[in-house]
XYZ file of C-alpha atoms in Angstrom:
623
model
C -75.366 138.455 -12.442
C -71.673 137.657 -12.328
C -70.299 135.336 -9.667
C -66.930 137.048 -9.697
C -66.391 140.747 -9.197
C -63.222 142.579 -10.321
C -62.264 142.939 -6.665
C -62.424 139.183 -6.173
C -60.415 138.624 -9.325
C -57.610 140.745 -7.933
C -57.808 138.790 -4.683
C -57.445 135.511 -6.579
C -54.217 136.808 -8.079
C -52.974 137.635 -4.575
C -53.894 134.129 -3.400
C -51.852 132.535 -6.180
C -48.853 134.833 -5.703
C -45.600 133.350 -4.442
C -44.742 134.523 -0.927
C -41.097 134.197 0.034
C -38.668 136.172 2.099
C -41.379 137.598 4.328
C -40.226 139.832 7.178
C -40.658 138.636 10.720
C -44.077 139.486 12.149
C -44.991 139.215 15.827
C -48.635 139.460 14.791
C -48.395 136.321 12.637
C -46.458 134.463 15.334
C -48.950 135.470 18.037
C -51.827 134.298 15.894
C -50.091 131.000 15.206
C -49.482 130.458 18.917
C -53.255 130.754 19.372
C -53.573 127.151 18.162
C -51.075 126.152 20.858
C -53.236 127.667 23.613
C -55.451 124.573 24.148
C -52.253 122.565 24.613
C -50.479 125.108 26.820
C -50.333 122.616 29.699
C -47.959 120.370 27.781
C -46.025 123.356 26.474
C -45.605 124.788 29.986
C -44.521 121.408 31.371
C -42.040 121.150 28.512
C -40.624 124.539 29.525
C -40.231 123.424 33.140
C -38.361 120.291 32.103
C -36.066 122.188 29.741
C -35.131 124.606 32.544
C -34.447 121.666 34.848
C -32.364 119.967 32.144
C -30.419 123.186 31.557
C -29.591 123.625 35.245
C -28.461 120.000 35.487
C -26.384 120.343 32.289
C -24.542 123.325 33.805
C -24.128 121.967 37.346
C -22.844 118.530 36.290
C -19.459 119.932 35.071
C -19.148 121.756 38.413
C -18.882 118.362 40.141
C -15.972 117.251 37.932
C -14.109 120.544 38.020
C -14.698 122.077 41.423
C -15.634 119.073 43.599
C -13.379 116.354 42.121
C -10.358 118.387 40.938
C -10.298 121.253 43.463
C -11.809 119.403 46.414
C -10.502 115.843 46.094
C -7.656 115.368 43.604
C -5.794 118.649 44.151
C -7.209 120.088 47.360
C -6.178 123.701 47.650
C -7.081 126.239 50.276
C -7.532 129.967 49.951
C -9.995 129.932 47.058
C -13.397 131.397 47.826
C -15.032 130.682 44.466
C -18.423 129.035 44.955
C -19.198 125.370 44.340
C -22.939 126.104 43.949
C -23.926 123.514 46.523
C -22.300 120.599 44.714
C -19.856 119.976 47.578
C -22.791 119.674 49.964
C -24.612 117.333 47.544
C -21.489 115.158 47.243
C -21.179 114.967 51.034
C -24.850 113.932 51.259
C -24.258 111.239 48.633
C -21.293 109.930 50.613
C -23.390 109.761 53.760
C -26.186 107.890 51.989
C -24.065 105.432 49.997
C -21.005 105.056 52.196
C -18.761 105.462 49.153
C -15.404 107.181 49.233
C -15.396 110.937 48.499
C -14.318 110.279 44.888
C -16.865 107.482 44.424
C -19.646 109.640 45.879
C -18.790 112.540 43.564
C -18.783 110.211 40.558
C -22.112 108.685 41.619
C -23.593 112.170 41.992
C -22.295 113.127 38.555
C -23.799 109.986 36.987
C -27.147 110.653 38.684
C -27.196 114.233 37.414
C -26.351 113.173 33.841
C -29.144 110.586 33.892
C -31.569 113.153 35.310
C -30.470 115.652 32.650
C -31.087 113.130 29.855
C -34.472 112.219 31.321
C -35.598 115.854 31.631
C -34.439 116.589 28.090
C -36.311 113.543 26.791
C -39.555 114.500 28.536
C -39.123 118.106 27.346
C -38.852 117.061 23.703
C -41.710 114.562 23.932
C -44.065 117.087 25.535
C -43.000 119.823 23.136
C -43.502 117.617 20.067
C -46.919 116.457 21.258
C -48.057 120.005 21.990
C -46.840 121.281 18.607
C -48.241 118.328 16.649
C -51.607 118.635 18.395
C -51.735 122.378 17.664
C -50.863 121.870 14.001
C -53.363 119.014 13.750
C -56.048 121.467 14.879
C -54.763 124.106 12.468
C -54.758 121.672 9.548
C -58.293 120.540 10.388
C -59.528 124.134 10.660
C -57.879 124.956 7.346
C -59.351 121.865 5.685
C -62.836 122.652 7.018
C -62.564 126.269 5.887
C -61.446 125.397 2.361
C -64.041 122.640 2.105
C -66.754 125.243 2.635
C -65.542 127.655 -0.064
C -67.816 127.834 -3.117
C -66.964 126.303 -6.470
C -66.149 129.751 -7.852
C -63.166 129.868 -5.500
C -61.676 126.641 -6.867
C -62.402 127.758 -10.423
C -60.068 130.722 -9.948
C -57.176 129.373 -7.864
C -54.687 126.604 -8.551
C -55.668 123.518 -6.550
C -51.977 122.659 -6.158
C -51.423 125.895 -4.234
C -54.400 125.118 -2.009
C -52.938 121.693 -1.240
C -49.556 123.262 -0.490
C -51.130 125.367 2.239
C -52.570 122.312 3.983
C -49.536 120.059 3.627
C -46.190 121.765 3.020
C -46.882 125.071 4.761
C -48.161 123.397 7.920
C -45.060 121.176 7.936
C -42.858 124.296 7.842
C -44.734 125.601 10.885
C -43.862 122.387 12.736
C -40.201 123.032 12.019
C -40.641 126.558 13.362
C -42.483 125.738 16.606
C -40.420 122.646 17.380
C -37.252 124.579 16.515
C -38.193 127.413 18.868
C -38.728 124.902 21.670
C -35.397 123.209 21.012
C -33.736 126.616 20.766
C -35.004 127.325 24.265
C -33.113 124.213 25.357
C -29.922 125.787 24.000
C -30.417 129.329 25.298
C -31.291 128.465 28.908
C -27.951 126.674 29.534
C -26.225 129.650 27.886
C -27.564 132.104 30.472
C -27.224 129.706 33.413
C -23.599 129.060 32.452
C -22.978 132.822 32.202
C -24.253 133.308 35.757
C -21.889 130.615 37.071
C -18.951 131.903 35.035
C -19.344 135.464 36.309
C -19.546 134.059 39.833
C -16.192 132.257 39.387
C -14.011 134.465 37.131
C -15.572 137.655 35.668
C -12.406 138.632 33.743
C -12.136 135.280 31.982
C -15.868 135.401 31.231
C -15.538 138.772 29.475
C -12.634 137.445 27.412
C -14.788 134.575 26.141
C -17.772 136.822 25.496
C -15.639 138.948 23.179
C -15.751 136.121 20.604
C -19.563 135.893 20.618
C -20.120 138.887 18.239
C -17.691 137.338 15.758
C -19.614 134.054 15.768
C -22.925 135.905 15.533
C -21.811 137.994 12.548
C -20.388 134.962 10.740
C -23.621 133.062 11.335
C -25.746 135.977 10.107
C -23.661 136.424 6.943
C -23.758 132.692 6.247
C -27.529 132.461 6.665
C -28.110 135.492 4.468
C -26.168 133.805 1.664
C -27.666 130.363 2.089
C -31.179 131.756 2.387
C -31.095 132.860 -1.254
C -29.392 129.657 -2.374
C -31.820 127.357 -0.575
C -34.716 129.277 -2.076
C -33.293 128.518 -5.534
C -32.802 124.886 -4.526
C -36.445 124.595 -3.436
C -37.642 126.214 -6.648
C -35.468 123.967 -8.808
C -36.644 120.838 -6.968
C -40.255 121.958 -7.473
C -39.561 122.464 -11.180
C -37.910 119.043 -11.392
C -40.927 117.385 -9.794
C -43.324 119.239 -12.068
C -41.333 118.284 -15.168
C -41.123 114.656 -14.049
C -44.851 114.500 -13.274
C -45.772 115.958 -16.659
C -43.550 113.513 -18.519
C -44.634 110.412 -16.602
C -48.344 111.243 -16.643
C -48.139 111.868 -20.403
C -45.678 109.049 -21.142
C -47.800 107.631 -23.974
C -47.837 110.963 -25.804
C -44.089 111.343 -25.178
C -43.375 107.933 -26.684
C -45.780 108.362 -29.570
C -44.051 111.579 -30.635
C -40.541 110.313 -29.916
C -39.759 113.120 -27.475
C -37.733 111.037 -24.990
C -34.377 112.607 -25.868
C -35.715 116.169 -26.046
C -37.514 115.787 -22.727
C -34.373 114.311 -21.198
C -32.401 117.346 -22.322
C -34.929 119.694 -20.719
C -34.924 117.648 -17.501
C -31.125 117.513 -17.463
C -30.885 121.282 -17.784
C -33.069 121.778 -14.717
C -31.157 119.035 -12.924
C -27.807 120.700 -13.644
C -29.062 123.995 -12.252
C -30.197 122.196 -9.099
C -26.781 120.523 -8.815
C -24.996 123.865 -9.181
C -27.080 125.424 -6.415
C -26.520 122.414 -4.170
C -22.758 122.716 -4.760
C -22.877 126.412 -3.829
C -24.587 125.521 -0.573
C -22.039 122.789 0.154
C -19.152 125.178 -0.458
C -20.589 127.688 1.977
C -21.237 124.974 4.564
C -17.652 123.742 4.287
C -16.417 127.282 4.923
C -18.773 128.104 7.755
C -18.532 124.977 9.900
C -14.710 124.901 10.141
C -14.726 128.648 10.846
C -17.063 128.235 13.817
C -15.058 125.244 15.033
C -11.862 127.266 14.796
C -13.440 130.036 16.888
C -14.404 127.460 19.493
C -10.798 126.206 19.500
C -9.613 129.806 19.782
C -11.889 130.240 22.793
C -10.408 127.141 24.362
C -6.936 128.496 23.702
C -7.890 131.781 25.398
C -9.130 129.871 28.444
C -5.932 127.854 28.670
C -3.718 130.915 28.153
C -5.378 133.442 30.433
C -6.961 130.957 32.827
C -3.836 128.836 33.052
C -1.733 131.902 33.809
C -4.154 132.959 36.566
C -4.099 129.417 37.950
C -0.293 129.436 38.111
C -0.429 132.783 39.889
C -2.983 131.428 42.349
C -5.773 133.765 41.226
C -8.210 130.955 40.351
C -8.192 127.204 40.860
C -7.313 124.607 38.257
C -10.844 123.200 38.454
C -12.265 126.598 37.502
C -10.119 126.625 34.342
C -11.393 123.148 33.465
C -14.981 124.299 34.106
C -14.577 127.256 31.735
C -13.235 124.939 29.050
C -16.356 122.804 29.387
C -18.627 125.843 29.130
C -17.219 127.021 25.773
C -19.580 124.764 23.811
C -22.553 126.088 25.799
C -21.624 129.643 24.745
C -21.123 128.959 21.040
C -23.818 126.370 20.349
C -26.846 128.676 20.938
C -25.469 131.230 18.459
C -25.184 128.528 15.798
C -28.664 127.240 16.710
C -30.127 130.727 16.300
C -28.566 130.887 12.842
C -30.029 127.509 11.946
C -33.488 128.761 12.896
C -33.038 131.952 10.886
C -34.009 130.481 7.518
C -36.736 128.372 9.104
C -38.177 131.494 10.718
C -38.477 133.438 7.480
C -39.798 130.446 5.547
C -42.362 130.019 8.319
C -43.417 133.662 8.011
C -44.221 133.055 4.348
C -46.084 129.858 5.296
C -48.023 131.714 8.008
C -48.940 134.376 5.490
C -50.235 131.771 3.038
C -52.149 129.802 5.679
C -53.812 132.815 7.256
C -54.554 134.197 3.807
C -56.531 131.012 3.145
C -58.191 131.050 6.582
C -59.210 134.690 6.131
C -60.655 134.065 2.681
C -64.287 134.968 3.359
C -65.777 134.174 -0.025
C -68.936 132.167 0.526
C -72.428 131.669 -0.802
C -75.129 133.535 1.126
C -77.400 131.449 3.322
C -80.986 132.535 4.113
C -81.472 134.319 7.420
C -84.814 132.536 7.883
C -84.535 129.220 5.984
C -87.644 127.760 4.411
C -88.997 124.644 6.131
C -89.214 121.918 3.521
C -91.824 119.170 3.686
C -90.688 115.645 4.398
C -90.960 114.902 0.702
C -90.834 117.423 -2.152
C -93.156 117.033 -5.129
C -90.166 117.754 -7.364
C -91.283 120.743 -9.428
C -88.355 122.805 -10.748
C -88.752 126.219 -12.345
C -86.140 128.422 -14.027
C -87.599 131.930 -14.346
C -85.833 134.565 -16.467
C -82.420 133.318 -15.299
C -79.309 135.119 -16.570
C -75.851 134.320 -15.286
C -72.160 134.740 -16.049
C -69.055 133.507 -14.270
C -67.211 136.741 -15.055
C -68.334 140.319 -15.649
C -69.278 141.003 -19.238
C -69.205 137.283 -20.147
C -72.791 136.010 -19.758
C -73.349 132.280 -20.120
C -77.139 132.124 -19.679
C -79.620 134.653 -21.094
C -83.167 134.914 -19.742
C -83.637 131.139 -19.389
C -87.190 130.133 -18.478
C -88.848 126.708 -18.356
C -90.647 124.538 -15.796
C -90.168 120.856 -15.022
C -93.277 119.143 -13.669
C -93.089 116.766 -10.698
C -91.890 113.362 -11.840
C -91.138 114.587 -15.370
C -88.050 113.376 -17.191
C -86.548 116.229 -19.170
C -83.451 116.223 -21.374
C -81.292 119.282 -21.948
C -79.273 119.298 -25.157
C -77.216 121.822 -27.020
C -73.825 122.472 -28.537
C -70.726 122.649 -26.351
C -70.703 125.892 -24.380
C -74.451 126.425 -24.607
C -74.870 126.528 -20.806
C -76.170 123.019 -20.021
C -73.753 122.299 -17.159
C -74.093 125.860 -15.846
C -77.806 125.266 -15.294
C -77.008 122.202 -13.215
C -74.386 124.031 -11.186
C -76.859 126.767 -10.341
C -79.558 124.250 -9.429
C -77.038 122.683 -7.031
C -76.347 126.230 -5.724
C -72.610 125.936 -6.349
C -72.614 129.572 -7.513
C -74.419 132.667 -6.335
C -77.296 134.105 -8.336
C -80.085 136.651 -7.645
C -83.322 135.780 -5.886
C -86.444 134.978 -7.822
C -84.948 132.923 -10.631
C -84.886 129.241 -9.512
C -87.712 127.580 -7.549
C -88.287 124.130 -6.025
C -91.989 123.414 -5.474
C -92.538 127.165 -5.668
C -89.927 127.903 -2.978
C -87.132 130.272 -3.974
C -83.880 128.307 -4.005
C -82.202 131.221 -2.194
C -84.566 130.592 0.775
C -83.328 126.998 1.163
C -80.077 126.213 2.934
C -77.470 124.498 0.767
C -77.414 121.504 3.114
C -81.183 120.962 2.936
C -81.299 121.532 -0.797
C -78.482 119.119 -1.632
C -80.210 116.345 0.318
C -83.120 116.660 -2.117
C -81.096 116.735 -5.349
C -78.952 113.809 -6.492
C -76.323 114.503 -9.123
C -74.503 111.928 -11.260
C -71.635 113.345 -13.301
C -69.887 111.805 -16.287
C -66.633 111.907 -14.329
C -67.922 110.049 -11.277
C -65.577 110.613 -8.341
C -64.372 107.644 -6.340
C -63.105 108.366 -2.829
C -60.525 106.391 -0.909
C -62.366 103.570 0.824
C -64.371 100.472 0.103
C -67.151 99.956 -2.426
C -69.643 99.981 0.447
C -68.374 103.316 1.743
C -68.553 104.890 -1.711
C -72.178 103.826 -2.234
C -73.278 105.022 1.209
C -71.395 108.296 0.925
C -74.511 110.438 0.513
C -76.208 109.078 3.651
C -73.710 108.308 6.450
C -74.867 105.463 8.659
C -76.843 103.744 5.914
C -77.327 100.035 6.698
C -75.482 97.367 4.729
C -78.815 95.964 3.600
C -79.900 99.302 2.098
C -76.543 99.714 0.318
C -76.708 96.229 -1.176
C -80.353 96.695 -2.152
C -79.489 99.880 -4.056
C -76.619 98.098 -5.813
C -78.852 95.191 -6.833
C -81.506 97.504 -8.212
C -79.050 99.151 -10.641
C -77.285 95.855 -11.553
C -74.068 96.783 -9.716
C -74.297 93.881 -7.249
C -73.152 91.357 -9.852
C -69.731 92.830 -10.579
C -69.251 93.891 -6.934
C -69.581 90.279 -5.815
C -66.782 89.285 -8.216
C -64.326 91.743 -6.636
C -61.691 90.229 -4.289
C -63.457 91.373 -1.099
C -66.902 92.107 -2.467
C -68.439 95.241 -0.987
C -65.394 95.673 1.273
C -62.928 95.816 -1.645
C -60.713 98.913 -1.369
C -60.949 101.082 -4.477
C -57.848 102.591 -6.034
C -57.411 106.294 -6.706
C -60.359 107.553 -8.811
C -61.581 103.947 -9.071
C -58.751 102.808 -11.324
C -59.555 99.135 -10.605
C -63.065 99.563 -12.074
C -64.197 100.073 -15.643
C -65.989 103.258 -16.661
C -69.304 101.427 -16.850
C -68.818 99.935 -13.377
C -68.101 103.376 -11.959
C -71.318 104.670 -13.509
C -73.310 101.838 -11.955
C -71.794 102.765 -8.582
C -72.858 106.353 -9.218
C -76.459 105.247 -9.793
C -76.331 103.074 -6.664
C -75.055 106.004 -4.620
C -77.888 108.258 -5.796
C -80.505 105.568 -5.287
C -79.266 104.916 -1.730
C -79.600 108.643 -0.926
C -83.181 108.619 -2.363
C -83.405 112.268 -3.578
C -86.625 113.720 -4.997
C -84.814 115.335 -7.941
C -82.194 113.601 -10.054
C -79.639 115.269 -12.311
C -77.482 113.275 -14.735
C -74.830 115.391 -16.418
C -73.836 113.292 -19.451
C -73.691 110.354 -17.057
C -74.298 107.811 -19.813
C -71.568 109.036 -22.174
C -68.545 106.920 -23.062
C -70.184 103.660 -21.967
C -68.987 100.461 -23.623
C -71.625 98.522 -25.525
C -71.322 95.493 -23.240
C -72.760 97.418 -20.311
C -75.155 99.570 -22.388
C -78.204 97.479 -21.481
C -77.336 97.464 -17.772
C -76.784 101.223 -17.782
C -80.070 101.969 -19.548
C -82.032 99.651 -17.267
C -80.364 101.188 -14.193
C -81.142 104.641 -15.525
C -84.825 103.744 -15.902
C -84.991 102.443 -12.327
C -83.141 105.408 -10.827
C -85.331 107.981 -12.586
C -88.630 106.194 -11.939
C -90.950 108.389 -9.870
C -88.432 111.232 -9.697
C -88.100 114.552 -11.414
C -85.129 113.930 -13.688
C -82.903 116.305 -15.626
C -80.743 114.539 -18.189
C -77.856 116.195 -19.974
C -77.129 113.483 -22.479
C -75.624 112.773 -25.877
C -77.086 109.304 -26.374
C -80.104 109.235 -28.646
C -81.933 106.540 -26.695
C -81.699 108.524 -23.456
C -82.917 111.699 -25.168
C -85.786 110.029 -27.031
C -87.139 108.504 -23.822
C -87.365 111.921 -22.163
C -90.810 113.447 -21.710
C -89.549 116.755 -23.064
C -86.354 118.130 -24.514
C -85.012 121.636 -23.838
C -82.637 122.873 -26.531
C -80.052 125.473 -25.498
C -77.931 127.519 -27.875
C -75.605 130.348 -26.847
C -77.143 130.339 -23.371
C -80.736 130.782 -24.576
C -83.684 128.380 -24.703
C -84.331 127.901 -28.419
C -86.781 125.003 -28.489
C -88.853 122.869 -26.091
C -90.768 119.703 -27.016
C -90.459 115.947 -27.393
C -88.244 114.260 -29.947
C -90.813 113.971 -32.711
C -92.037 117.543 -32.272
C -88.532 118.970 -32.442
C -87.603 116.905 -35.473
C -90.704 118.146 -37.228
C -89.790 121.728 -36.288
C -86.539 121.327 -38.272
C -84.723 123.830 -36.077
C -81.660 123.629 -33.805
C -82.505 120.168 -32.471
C -82.990 118.816 -35.985
C -79.545 120.123 -36.919
C -77.973 118.546 -33.813
C -79.758 115.306 -34.609
C -78.466 115.277 -38.151
C -74.904 116.008 -37.018
C -74.674 113.770 -33.961
C -77.455 111.200 -33.895
C -78.136 110.085 -37.449
C -75.661 107.196 -37.187
C -76.715 106.221 -33.669
C -78.518 102.882 -33.175
C -82.296 103.327 -33.166
């Protein structure tokens, strides 16, 4: 059976495809906002505070223009334009404080500015917390979902793209949701100011509104141009980082082959392209920003010309003209803010598409509807019965493999590269799907056992032992969370890992570097044995776990191996002669088929595939 159908293969190509310039989708946005629903209380409170801040931001200029200028400094009669209750509030302030009319108005203005700043602060804090909490939940859901995809998924997609979905794409969504909240803080004052302006001077309001389409069109044209440029900038930066990573990670090869100058030329070419795109963006920015500023100045000029003329003719008050001048920024700023969110919005649509594509990826290994109930301790019998398997259609790796491993037996699997040794182990660990009736544990079909139950009973030690971020103690107890310190140290002592652990700066609490870089290969292998021994599985699998070991730790490794495999069914994929010779039986694979089964002496006497492998690989090995 193949683990990957043609349909899935096409889906993998879709998963790896670049998504950019996506159109706006209400469906994607609505689905994204679903993660904000548990935090809607904070989001709603943020909305209330932004409305309050907007009202205060609009009413505060009314105090300076209408109350101070028209009511106190240049009191004029005959004007019926509203003061929106600010004259009453100033009178109340005077009664409470006993200040002069001017002092009371100034105190009221100061109080409103402080209240505005406070409301805006609370709005942004609540908004940020709601958005960050929602995206935390989204990132955790995405991580959990990807963590439960089968190995076949990660065999067919680029891990870098998977990581991008969890990190970069979620960060873009923060920019979107936070930007939408901040945009609300710009749009609410816009509409509140419009209401006040129409209440004071409708004609002057329409004159100012005539400039809004010009600003909107300029902003749209600018964002359309910069959207393409910034996409090229992002791509060039990504290429720069990739080139730099390749050169630094392979610096020894670069230096050995004297490629420093050639690699510098290639890097410089990418760097120049990035510089050119950055310069294009700067040129557009330097055109756009002064243009918008000039339109704002033109709006101010229109207010002074038409409003000033009406003020001289007694149509409106001087304070009203001053108020309109203060409102110009509130009219123009939201248009610019909308333009700033334009590129973020379309980048976020692409990020949403990628994230939901990953969340909707339903590839999984089937679990039994009625799981088998395993005994407290398995005997450890393993049977492969007429097993055939291929990762891709038409490319079989295993052909009709059949053999049985008795409880407690130590069996070695050998064969040339590509013969299917590791594939057998992957199927035993149920990392790939396969038909029923081909692999059995104690006579129970592996497909009737849940993956979680089965993996508790099988311990696997790989040649490339993975070290996780954390202490030595945490890495040993990884298989059994909550394991006592005494049990962890006992497992380490049994496999001779305790000695070198005690010499580390903090002993068992020493933090390990990425992939265990502060340990030797042999020390990492001893930790691997300790981890398996602490988990105490009934079946042990060592996939070339004793390869590439330095001679100094050879004795420790072999002694640890003997202790770990004692009393357990053990499957050893090994290249070392001593490990193979100590096996009870040896299974020889070639081209995915079982060619020979027997102990070392029997297979040598047979003078078949194993004898050939022995002559080629083991004849110079120490006996």
